Short mmCIF file of C-alpha atoms (C1' of nucleotides) in Angstrom, two decimals:
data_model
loop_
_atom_site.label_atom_id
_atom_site.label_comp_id
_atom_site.label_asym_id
_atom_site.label_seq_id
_atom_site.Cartn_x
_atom_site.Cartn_y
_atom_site.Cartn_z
CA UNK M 1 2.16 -19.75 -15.37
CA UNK M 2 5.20 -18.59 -13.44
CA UNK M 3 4.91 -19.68 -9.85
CA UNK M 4 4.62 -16.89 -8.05
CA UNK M 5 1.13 -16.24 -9.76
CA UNK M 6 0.03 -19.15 -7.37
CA UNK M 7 1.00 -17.27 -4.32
CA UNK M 8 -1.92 -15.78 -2.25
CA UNK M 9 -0.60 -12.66 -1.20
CA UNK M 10 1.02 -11.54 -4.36
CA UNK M 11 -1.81 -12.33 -6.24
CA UNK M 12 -3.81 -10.07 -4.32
CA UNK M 13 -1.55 -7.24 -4.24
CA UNK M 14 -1.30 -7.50 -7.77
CA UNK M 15 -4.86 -7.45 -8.40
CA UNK M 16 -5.84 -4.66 -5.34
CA UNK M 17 -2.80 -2.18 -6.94
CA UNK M 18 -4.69 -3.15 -10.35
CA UNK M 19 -8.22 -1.86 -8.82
CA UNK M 20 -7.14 0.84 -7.17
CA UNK M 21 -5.53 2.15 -10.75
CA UNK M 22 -8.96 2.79 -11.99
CA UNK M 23 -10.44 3.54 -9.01
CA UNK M 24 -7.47 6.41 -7.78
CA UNK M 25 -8.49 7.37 -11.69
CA UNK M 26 -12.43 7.54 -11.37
CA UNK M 27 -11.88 9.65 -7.97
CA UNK M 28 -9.70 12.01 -9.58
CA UNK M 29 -11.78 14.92 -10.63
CA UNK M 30 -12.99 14.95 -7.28
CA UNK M 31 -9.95 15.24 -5.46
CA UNK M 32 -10.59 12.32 -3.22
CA UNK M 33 -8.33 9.65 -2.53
CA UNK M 34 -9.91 6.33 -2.41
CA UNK M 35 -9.89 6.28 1.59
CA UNK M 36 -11.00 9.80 1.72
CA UNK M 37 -14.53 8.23 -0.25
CA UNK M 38 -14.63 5.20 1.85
CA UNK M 39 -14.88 7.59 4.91
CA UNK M 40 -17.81 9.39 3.32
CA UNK M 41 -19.11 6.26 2.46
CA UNK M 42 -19.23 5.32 6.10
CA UNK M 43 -19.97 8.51 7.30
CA UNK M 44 -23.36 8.96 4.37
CA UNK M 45 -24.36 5.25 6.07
CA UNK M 46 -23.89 6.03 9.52
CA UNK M 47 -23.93 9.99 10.42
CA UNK M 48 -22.53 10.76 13.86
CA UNK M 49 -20.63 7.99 14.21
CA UNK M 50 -17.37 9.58 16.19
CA UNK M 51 -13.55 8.95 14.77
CA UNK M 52 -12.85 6.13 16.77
CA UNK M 53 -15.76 4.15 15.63
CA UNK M 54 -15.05 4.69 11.48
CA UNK M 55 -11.38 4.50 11.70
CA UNK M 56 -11.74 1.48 13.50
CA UNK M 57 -14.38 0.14 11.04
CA UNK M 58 -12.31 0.93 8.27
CA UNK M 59 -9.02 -0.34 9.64
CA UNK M 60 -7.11 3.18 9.84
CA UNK M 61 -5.35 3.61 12.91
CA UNK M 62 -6.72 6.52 14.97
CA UNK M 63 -3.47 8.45 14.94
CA UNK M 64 -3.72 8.98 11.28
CA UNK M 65 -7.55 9.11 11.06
CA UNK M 66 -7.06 12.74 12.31
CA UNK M 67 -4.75 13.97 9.45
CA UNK M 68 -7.26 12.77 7.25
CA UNK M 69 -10.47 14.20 9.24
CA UNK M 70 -8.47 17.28 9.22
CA UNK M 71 -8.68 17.27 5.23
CA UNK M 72 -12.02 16.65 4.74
CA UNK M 73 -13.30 18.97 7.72
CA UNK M 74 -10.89 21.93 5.73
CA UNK M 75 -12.59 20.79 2.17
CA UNK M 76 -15.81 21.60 3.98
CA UNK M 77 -17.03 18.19 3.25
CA UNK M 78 -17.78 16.71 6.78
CA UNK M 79 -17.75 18.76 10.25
CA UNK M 80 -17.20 17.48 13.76
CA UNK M 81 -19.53 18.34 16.34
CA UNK M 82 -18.69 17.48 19.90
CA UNK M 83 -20.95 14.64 21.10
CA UNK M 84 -23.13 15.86 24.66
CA UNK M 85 -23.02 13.11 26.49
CA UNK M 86 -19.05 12.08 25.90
CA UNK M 87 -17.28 15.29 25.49
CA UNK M 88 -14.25 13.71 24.51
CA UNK M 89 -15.78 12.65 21.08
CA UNK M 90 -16.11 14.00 17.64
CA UNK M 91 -18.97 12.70 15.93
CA UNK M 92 -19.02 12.79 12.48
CA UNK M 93 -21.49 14.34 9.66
CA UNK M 94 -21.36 15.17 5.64
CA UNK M 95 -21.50 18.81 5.15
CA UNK M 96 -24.43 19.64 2.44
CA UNK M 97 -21.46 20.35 0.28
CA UNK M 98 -19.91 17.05 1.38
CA UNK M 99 -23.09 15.31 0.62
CA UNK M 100 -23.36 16.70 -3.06
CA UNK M 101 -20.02 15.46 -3.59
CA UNK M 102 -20.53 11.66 -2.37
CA UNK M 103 -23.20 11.75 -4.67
CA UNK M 104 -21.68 12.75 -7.83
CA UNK M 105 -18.38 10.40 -6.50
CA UNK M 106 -20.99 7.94 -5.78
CA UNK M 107 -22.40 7.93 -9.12
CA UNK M 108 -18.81 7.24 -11.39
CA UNK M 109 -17.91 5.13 -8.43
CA UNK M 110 -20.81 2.52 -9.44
CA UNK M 111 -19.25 2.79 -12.89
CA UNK M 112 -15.76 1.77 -11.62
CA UNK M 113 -17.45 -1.02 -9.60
CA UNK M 114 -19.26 -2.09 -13.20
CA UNK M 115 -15.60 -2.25 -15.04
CA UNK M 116 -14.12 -4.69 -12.03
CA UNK M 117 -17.54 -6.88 -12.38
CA UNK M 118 -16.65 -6.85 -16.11
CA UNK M 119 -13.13 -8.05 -15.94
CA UNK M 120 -14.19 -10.85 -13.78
CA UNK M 121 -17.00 -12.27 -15.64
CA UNK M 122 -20.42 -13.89 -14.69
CA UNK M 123 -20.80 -14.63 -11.07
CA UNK M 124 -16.99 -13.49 -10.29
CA UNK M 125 -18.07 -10.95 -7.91
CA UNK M 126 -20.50 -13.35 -5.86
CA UNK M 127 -17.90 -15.65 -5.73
CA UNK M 128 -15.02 -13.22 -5.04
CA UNK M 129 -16.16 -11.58 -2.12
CA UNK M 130 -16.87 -13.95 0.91
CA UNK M 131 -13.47 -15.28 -0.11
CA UNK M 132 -12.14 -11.78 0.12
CA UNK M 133 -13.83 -11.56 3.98
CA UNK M 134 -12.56 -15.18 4.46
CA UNK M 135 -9.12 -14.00 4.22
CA UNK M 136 -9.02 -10.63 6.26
CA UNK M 137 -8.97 -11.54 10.13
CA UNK M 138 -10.96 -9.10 12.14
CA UNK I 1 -23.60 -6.80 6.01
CA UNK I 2 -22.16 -2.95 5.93
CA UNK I 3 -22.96 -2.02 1.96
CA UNK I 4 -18.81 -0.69 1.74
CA UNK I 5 -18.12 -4.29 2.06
CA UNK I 6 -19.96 -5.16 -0.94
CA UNK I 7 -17.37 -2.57 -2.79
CA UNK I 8 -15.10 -4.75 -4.53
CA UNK I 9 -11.75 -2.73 -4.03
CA UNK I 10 -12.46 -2.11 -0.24
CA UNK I 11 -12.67 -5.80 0.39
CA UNK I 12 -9.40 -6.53 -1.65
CA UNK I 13 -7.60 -4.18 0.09
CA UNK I 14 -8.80 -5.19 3.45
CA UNK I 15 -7.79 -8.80 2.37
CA UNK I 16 -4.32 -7.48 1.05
CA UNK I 17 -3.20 -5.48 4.54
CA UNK I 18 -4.71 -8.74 6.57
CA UNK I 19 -2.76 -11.24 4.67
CA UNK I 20 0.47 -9.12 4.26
CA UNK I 21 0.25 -8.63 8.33
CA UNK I 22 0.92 -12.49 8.34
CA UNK I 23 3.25 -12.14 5.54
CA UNK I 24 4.93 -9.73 7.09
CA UNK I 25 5.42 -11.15 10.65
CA UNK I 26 6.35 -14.64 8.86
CA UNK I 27 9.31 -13.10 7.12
CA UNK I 28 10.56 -10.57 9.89
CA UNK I 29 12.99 -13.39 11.32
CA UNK I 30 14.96 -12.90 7.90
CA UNK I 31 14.85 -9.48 7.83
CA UNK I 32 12.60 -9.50 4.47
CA UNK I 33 9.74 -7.66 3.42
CA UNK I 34 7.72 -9.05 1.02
CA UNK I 35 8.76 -7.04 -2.39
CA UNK I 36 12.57 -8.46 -1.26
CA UNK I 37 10.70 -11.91 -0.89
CA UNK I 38 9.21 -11.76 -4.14
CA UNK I 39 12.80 -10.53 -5.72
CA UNK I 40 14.54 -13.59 -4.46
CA UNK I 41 11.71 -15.58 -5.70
CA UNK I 42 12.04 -14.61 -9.31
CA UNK I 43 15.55 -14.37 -9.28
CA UNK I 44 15.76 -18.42 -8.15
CA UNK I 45 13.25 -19.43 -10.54
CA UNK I 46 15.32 -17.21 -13.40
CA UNK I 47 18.75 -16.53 -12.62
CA UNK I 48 20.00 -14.13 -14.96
CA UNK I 49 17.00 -11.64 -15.85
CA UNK I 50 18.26 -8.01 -15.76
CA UNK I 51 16.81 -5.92 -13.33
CA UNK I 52 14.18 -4.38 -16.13
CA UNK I 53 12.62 -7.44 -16.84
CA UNK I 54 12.23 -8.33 -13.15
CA UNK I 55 11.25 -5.05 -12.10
CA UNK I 56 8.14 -5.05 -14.40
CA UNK I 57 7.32 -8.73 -14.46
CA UNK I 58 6.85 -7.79 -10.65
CA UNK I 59 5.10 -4.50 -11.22
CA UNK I 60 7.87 -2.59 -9.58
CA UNK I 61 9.27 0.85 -11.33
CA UNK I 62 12.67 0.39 -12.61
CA UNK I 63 13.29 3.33 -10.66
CA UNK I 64 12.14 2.51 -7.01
CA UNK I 65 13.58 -1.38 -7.88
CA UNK I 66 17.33 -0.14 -8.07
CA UNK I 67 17.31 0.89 -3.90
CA UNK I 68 15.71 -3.18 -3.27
CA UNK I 69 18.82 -4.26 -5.59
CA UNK I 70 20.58 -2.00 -3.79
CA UNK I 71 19.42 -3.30 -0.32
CA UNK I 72 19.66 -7.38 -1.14
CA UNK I 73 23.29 -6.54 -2.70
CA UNK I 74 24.52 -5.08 0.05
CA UNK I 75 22.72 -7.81 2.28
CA UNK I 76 24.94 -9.87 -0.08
CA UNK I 77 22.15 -12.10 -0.92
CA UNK I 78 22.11 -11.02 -4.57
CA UNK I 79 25.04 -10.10 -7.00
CA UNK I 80 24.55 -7.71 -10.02
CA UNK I 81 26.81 -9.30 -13.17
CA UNK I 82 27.44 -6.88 -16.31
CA UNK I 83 25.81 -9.01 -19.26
CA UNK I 84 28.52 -9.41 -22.03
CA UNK I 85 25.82 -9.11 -24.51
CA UNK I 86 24.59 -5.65 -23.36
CA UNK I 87 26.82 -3.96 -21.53
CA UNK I 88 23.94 -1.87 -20.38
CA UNK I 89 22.25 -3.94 -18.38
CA UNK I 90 22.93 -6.02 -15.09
CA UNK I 91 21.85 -9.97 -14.95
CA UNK I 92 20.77 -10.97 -11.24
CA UNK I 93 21.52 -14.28 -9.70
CA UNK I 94 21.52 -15.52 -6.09
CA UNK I 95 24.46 -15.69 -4.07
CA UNK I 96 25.06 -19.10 -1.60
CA UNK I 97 24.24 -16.87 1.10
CA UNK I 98 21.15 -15.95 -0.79
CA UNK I 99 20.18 -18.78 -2.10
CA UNK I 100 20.34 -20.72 1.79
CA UNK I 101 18.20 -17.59 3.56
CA UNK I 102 15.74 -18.17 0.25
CA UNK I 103 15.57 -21.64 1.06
CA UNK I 104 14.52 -21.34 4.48
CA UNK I 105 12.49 -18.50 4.38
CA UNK I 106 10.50 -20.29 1.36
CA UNK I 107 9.63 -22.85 4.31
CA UNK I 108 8.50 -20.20 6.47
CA UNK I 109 6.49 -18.90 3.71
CA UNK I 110 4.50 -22.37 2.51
CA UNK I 111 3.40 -22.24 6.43
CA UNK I 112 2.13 -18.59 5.70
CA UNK I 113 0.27 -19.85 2.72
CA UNK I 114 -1.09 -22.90 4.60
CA UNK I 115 -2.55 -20.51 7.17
CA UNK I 116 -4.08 -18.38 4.19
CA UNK I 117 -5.75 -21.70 2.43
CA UNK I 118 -7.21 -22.62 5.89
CA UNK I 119 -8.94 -19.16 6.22
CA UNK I 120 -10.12 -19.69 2.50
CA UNK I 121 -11.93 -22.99 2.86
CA UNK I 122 -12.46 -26.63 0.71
CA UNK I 123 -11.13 -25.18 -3.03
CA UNK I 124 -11.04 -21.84 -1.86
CA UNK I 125 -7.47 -21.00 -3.39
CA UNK I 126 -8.25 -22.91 -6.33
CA UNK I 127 -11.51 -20.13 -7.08
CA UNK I 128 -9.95 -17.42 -5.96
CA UNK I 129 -6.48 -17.13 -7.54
CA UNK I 130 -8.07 -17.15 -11.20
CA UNK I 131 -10.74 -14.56 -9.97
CA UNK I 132 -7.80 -11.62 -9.02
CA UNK I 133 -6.12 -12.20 -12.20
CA UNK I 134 -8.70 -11.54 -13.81
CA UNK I 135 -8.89 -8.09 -11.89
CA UNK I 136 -5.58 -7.48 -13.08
CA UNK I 137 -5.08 -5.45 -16.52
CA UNK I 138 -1.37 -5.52 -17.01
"C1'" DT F 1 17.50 8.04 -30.96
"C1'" DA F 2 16.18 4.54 -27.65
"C1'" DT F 3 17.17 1.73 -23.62
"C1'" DT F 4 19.35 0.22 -18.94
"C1'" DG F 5 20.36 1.67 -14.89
"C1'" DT F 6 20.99 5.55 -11.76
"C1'" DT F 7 20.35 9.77 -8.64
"C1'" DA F 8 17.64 13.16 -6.46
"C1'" DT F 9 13.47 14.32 -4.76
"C1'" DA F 10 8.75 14.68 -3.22
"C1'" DC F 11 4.47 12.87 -1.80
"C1'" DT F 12 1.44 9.44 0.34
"C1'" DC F 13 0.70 5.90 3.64
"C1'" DT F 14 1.64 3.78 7.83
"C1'" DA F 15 3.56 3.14 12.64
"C1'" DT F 16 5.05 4.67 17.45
"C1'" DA F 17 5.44 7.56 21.45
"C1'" DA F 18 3.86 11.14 24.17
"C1'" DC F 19 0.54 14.45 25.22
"C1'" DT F 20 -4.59 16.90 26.57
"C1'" DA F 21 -9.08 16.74 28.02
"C1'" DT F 22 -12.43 14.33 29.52
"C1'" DA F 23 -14.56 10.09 31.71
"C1'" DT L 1 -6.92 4.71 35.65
"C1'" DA L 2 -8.82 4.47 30.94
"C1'" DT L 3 -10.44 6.51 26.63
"C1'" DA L 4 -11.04 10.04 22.45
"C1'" DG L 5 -8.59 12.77 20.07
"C1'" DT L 6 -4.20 15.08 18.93
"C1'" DT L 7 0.78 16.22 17.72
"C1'" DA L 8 5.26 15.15 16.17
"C1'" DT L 9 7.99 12.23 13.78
"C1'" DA L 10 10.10 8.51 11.26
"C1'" DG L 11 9.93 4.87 7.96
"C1'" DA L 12 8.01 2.51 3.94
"C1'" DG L 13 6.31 2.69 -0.68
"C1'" DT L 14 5.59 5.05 -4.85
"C1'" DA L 15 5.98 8.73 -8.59
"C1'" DT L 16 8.51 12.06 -11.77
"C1'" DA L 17 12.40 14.33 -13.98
"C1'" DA L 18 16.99 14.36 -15.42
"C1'" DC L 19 21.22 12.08 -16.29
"C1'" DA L 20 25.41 8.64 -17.98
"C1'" DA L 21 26.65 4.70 -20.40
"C1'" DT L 22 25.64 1.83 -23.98
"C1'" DA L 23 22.94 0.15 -27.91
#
DNA sequence: TATTGTTATACTCTATAACTATA
DNA sequence: TATAGTTATAGAGTATAACAATA
């Protein structure tokens, strides 16, 4: 094995670039972009969350949460509906259109998921992700 | 546990960005990113690879990895060399200058990777490294 | 014809500063 | 004064097409 396949960091950005081949792939005939499904993810779990609250759950940065609220409110997938009692705040919902469209994304998504838990084998993904949490500081 | 963190590409890539923000700070002082890092590293473990067969043994386009040869050339911590065999192609090697900055930042780095094995835990490293290769087709 | 390296270019992602409206 | 959201902008990183020199 050459050396650098020992180190940490490019290990993982070998294997997450790897992933996100298939997964950029799977997403495709949706037109969604892998973080444009994890947001609809979030936003399917959790309706009327506001922006601040997913971006920060998913690690985007405000600042460019907005560009990418901006697409999916223009796609017609989610709206933003001014909360009552903070007027300040957009909270967040799946359009019926948007939710028809998580669900079909959803659907080849669990397919992607069941090629990854095929390349790494019995038990790889029980094993793999608490050491994935382990490593990302919160 | 939120279910997206269950999704095997969200929690690599939430593990990537956390451990490349360490990466990243740890190798500011010498004014390297980590795809310059991970040149230098290949280069000193085999001088004399052209810039094709580093490019892709790194995943890097041969395209996007003449502006990093660029870069570390001008930083004059590389040197391209015409092979004689194949006039085509250029053979890398380290300069002294290159060579000494490796040296030290390679310290700097086996701290980094320290920090990463204590967030992993007791054979941690040793399940986790075989686990992304597996993720990745190449 | 095929390959190595190159240029030009465009698109996505990410980061920072400054602003507005509300609290 | 602080916070939610926004705009503008700049820098990385990545992708494609077309080319020259050499094989």
């Amino acid at each position: 094995m050459q050396a650098i396949r020992g180190i940490i960091g490019y290990a993982l950005r070998r294997a997450q670039l790897s992933v996100f081949d298939d997964l950029i792939q799977t997403l495709e005939e949706f037109h969604l972009r892998p973080a444009n499904f994890s947001v609809l993810y979030v936003i399917n779990e959790n309706p009327g969350l506001n922006q601040s609250e997913i971006s920060s759950a998913l690690g985007i940065q405000k600042t460019n949460f907005v560009q990418v609220v901006d697409r999916l409110e223009k796609a017609e997938l989610i709206k933003r509906c001014r909360a009552k009692h903070d007027r300040r705040s957009h909270a967040l919902y799946l359009t019926d259109k948007g939710a028809e469209l998580f669900y079909k994304a959803r659907e080849q998504h669990k397919q992607h998921e069941k090629r990854m838990i095929e390349r790494l084998g019995p038990n790889g993904r029980e094993q793999l992700l608490p050491l994935l949490w382990r490593l990302t500081s919160e």
